[in-house]
Short mmCIF file of C-alpha atoms in Angstrom, two decimals:
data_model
loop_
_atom_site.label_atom_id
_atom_site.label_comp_id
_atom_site.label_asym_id
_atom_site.label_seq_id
_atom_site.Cartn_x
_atom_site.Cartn_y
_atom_site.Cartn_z
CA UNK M 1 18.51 -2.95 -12.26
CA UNK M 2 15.83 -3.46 -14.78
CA UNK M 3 13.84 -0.68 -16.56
CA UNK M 4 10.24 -1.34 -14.78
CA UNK M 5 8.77 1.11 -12.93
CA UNK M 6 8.63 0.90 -8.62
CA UNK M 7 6.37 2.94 -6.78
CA UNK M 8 6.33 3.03 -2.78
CA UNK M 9 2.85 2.62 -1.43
CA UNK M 10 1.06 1.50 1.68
CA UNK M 11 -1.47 -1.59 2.18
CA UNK M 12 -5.10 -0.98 2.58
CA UNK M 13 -6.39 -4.30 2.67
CA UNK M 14 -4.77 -8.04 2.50
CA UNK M 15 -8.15 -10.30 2.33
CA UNK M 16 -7.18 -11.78 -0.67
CA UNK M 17 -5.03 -14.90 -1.43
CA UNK M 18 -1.61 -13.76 -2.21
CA UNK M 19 -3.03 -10.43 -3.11
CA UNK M 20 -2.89 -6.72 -1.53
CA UNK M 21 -4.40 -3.94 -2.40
CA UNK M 22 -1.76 -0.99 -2.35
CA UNK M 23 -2.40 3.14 -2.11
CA UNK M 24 -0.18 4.72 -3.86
CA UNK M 25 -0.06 8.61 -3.13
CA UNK M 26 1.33 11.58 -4.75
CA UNK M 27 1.60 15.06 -4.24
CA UNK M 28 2.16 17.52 -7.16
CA UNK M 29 2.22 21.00 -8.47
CA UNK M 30 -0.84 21.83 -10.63
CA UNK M 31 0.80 23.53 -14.13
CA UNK M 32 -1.58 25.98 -14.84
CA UNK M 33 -3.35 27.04 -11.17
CA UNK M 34 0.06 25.67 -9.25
CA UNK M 35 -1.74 24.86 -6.51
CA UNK M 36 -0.72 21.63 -4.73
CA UNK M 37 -2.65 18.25 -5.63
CA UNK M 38 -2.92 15.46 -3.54
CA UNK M 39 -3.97 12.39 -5.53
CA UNK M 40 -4.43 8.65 -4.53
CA UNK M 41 -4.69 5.53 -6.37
CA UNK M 42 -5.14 2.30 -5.24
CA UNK M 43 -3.78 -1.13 -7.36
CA UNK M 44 -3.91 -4.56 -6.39
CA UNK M 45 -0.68 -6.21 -6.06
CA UNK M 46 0.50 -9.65 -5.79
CA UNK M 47 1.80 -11.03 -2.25
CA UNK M 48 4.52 -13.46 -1.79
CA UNK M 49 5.86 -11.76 1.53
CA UNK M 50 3.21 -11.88 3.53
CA UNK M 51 2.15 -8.02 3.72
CA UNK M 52 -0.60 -6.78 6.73
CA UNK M 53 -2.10 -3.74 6.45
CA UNK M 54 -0.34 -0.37 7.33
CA UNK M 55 3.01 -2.04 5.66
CA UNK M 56 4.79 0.38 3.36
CA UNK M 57 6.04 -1.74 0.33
CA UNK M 58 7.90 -0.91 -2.81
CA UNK M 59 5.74 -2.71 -5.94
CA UNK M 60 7.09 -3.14 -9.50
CA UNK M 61 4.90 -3.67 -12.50
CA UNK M 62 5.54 -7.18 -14.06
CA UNK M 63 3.29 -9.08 -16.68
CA UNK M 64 -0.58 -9.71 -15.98
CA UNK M 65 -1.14 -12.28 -13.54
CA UNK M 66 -4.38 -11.72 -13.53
CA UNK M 67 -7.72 -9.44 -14.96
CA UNK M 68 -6.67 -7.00 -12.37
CA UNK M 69 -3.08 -7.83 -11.24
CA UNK M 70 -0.24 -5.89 -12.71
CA UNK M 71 1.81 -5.10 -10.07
CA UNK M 72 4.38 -7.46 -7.41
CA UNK M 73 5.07 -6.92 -3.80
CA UNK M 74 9.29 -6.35 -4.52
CA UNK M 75 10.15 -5.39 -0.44
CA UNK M 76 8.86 -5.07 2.92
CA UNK M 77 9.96 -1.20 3.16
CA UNK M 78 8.43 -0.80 6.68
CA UNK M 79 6.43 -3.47 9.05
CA UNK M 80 3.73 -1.67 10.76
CA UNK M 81 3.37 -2.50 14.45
CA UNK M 82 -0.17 -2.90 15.49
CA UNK M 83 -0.63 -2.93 19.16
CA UNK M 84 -3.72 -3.22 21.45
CA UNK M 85 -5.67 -0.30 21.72
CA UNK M 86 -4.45 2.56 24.07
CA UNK M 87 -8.07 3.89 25.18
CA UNK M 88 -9.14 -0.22 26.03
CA UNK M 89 -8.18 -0.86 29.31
CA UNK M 90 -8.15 -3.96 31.16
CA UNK M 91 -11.64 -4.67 32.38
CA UNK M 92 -11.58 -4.90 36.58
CA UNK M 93 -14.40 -7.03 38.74
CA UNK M 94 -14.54 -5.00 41.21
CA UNK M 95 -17.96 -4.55 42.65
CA UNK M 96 -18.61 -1.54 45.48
#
């Protein structure tokens, strides 16, 4: 194993060509007020494994591949599932 930093994160938007945009989120202990923080941050990443959105993906930094690309989709950690709607219901022709 290498010495480059992984984070875990989930993907907010895959619009892009071979390129995700991934939240990363953390939760921490403030050191003077120790109240807990939640903080967010969102990095684009690049896509070779064909990510949707909702996937939870572990990304490693790598060398610029682009102005805004630092970042590489290493694994699929979860697949999200998207299924139709529960509250759509199948639309009947019946007239009375």
């Amino acid at each position: 194993m290498n010495e480059r930093r992984r984070m875990n994160g989930f993907v907010t938007s895959n619009k892009m060509i071979k390129t995700v945009v991934v939240e990363i989120t953390r939760t921490y202990q403030h050191p003077l007020y120790r109240k807990v923080v939640h903080s967010s941050k969102r990095v684009k990443a690049h896509d070779e494994l064909d990510c949707n959105i909702g996937d939870e993906v572990r990304i490693v930094e790598s060398r610029p591949i682009s102005k805004d690309k630092r970042w590489v989709v290493e694994a699929i950690i979860k697949r999200e599932t998207r299924t139709a709607d529960t509250g759509v219901g199948e639309i009947s022709n019946d007239t009375n």
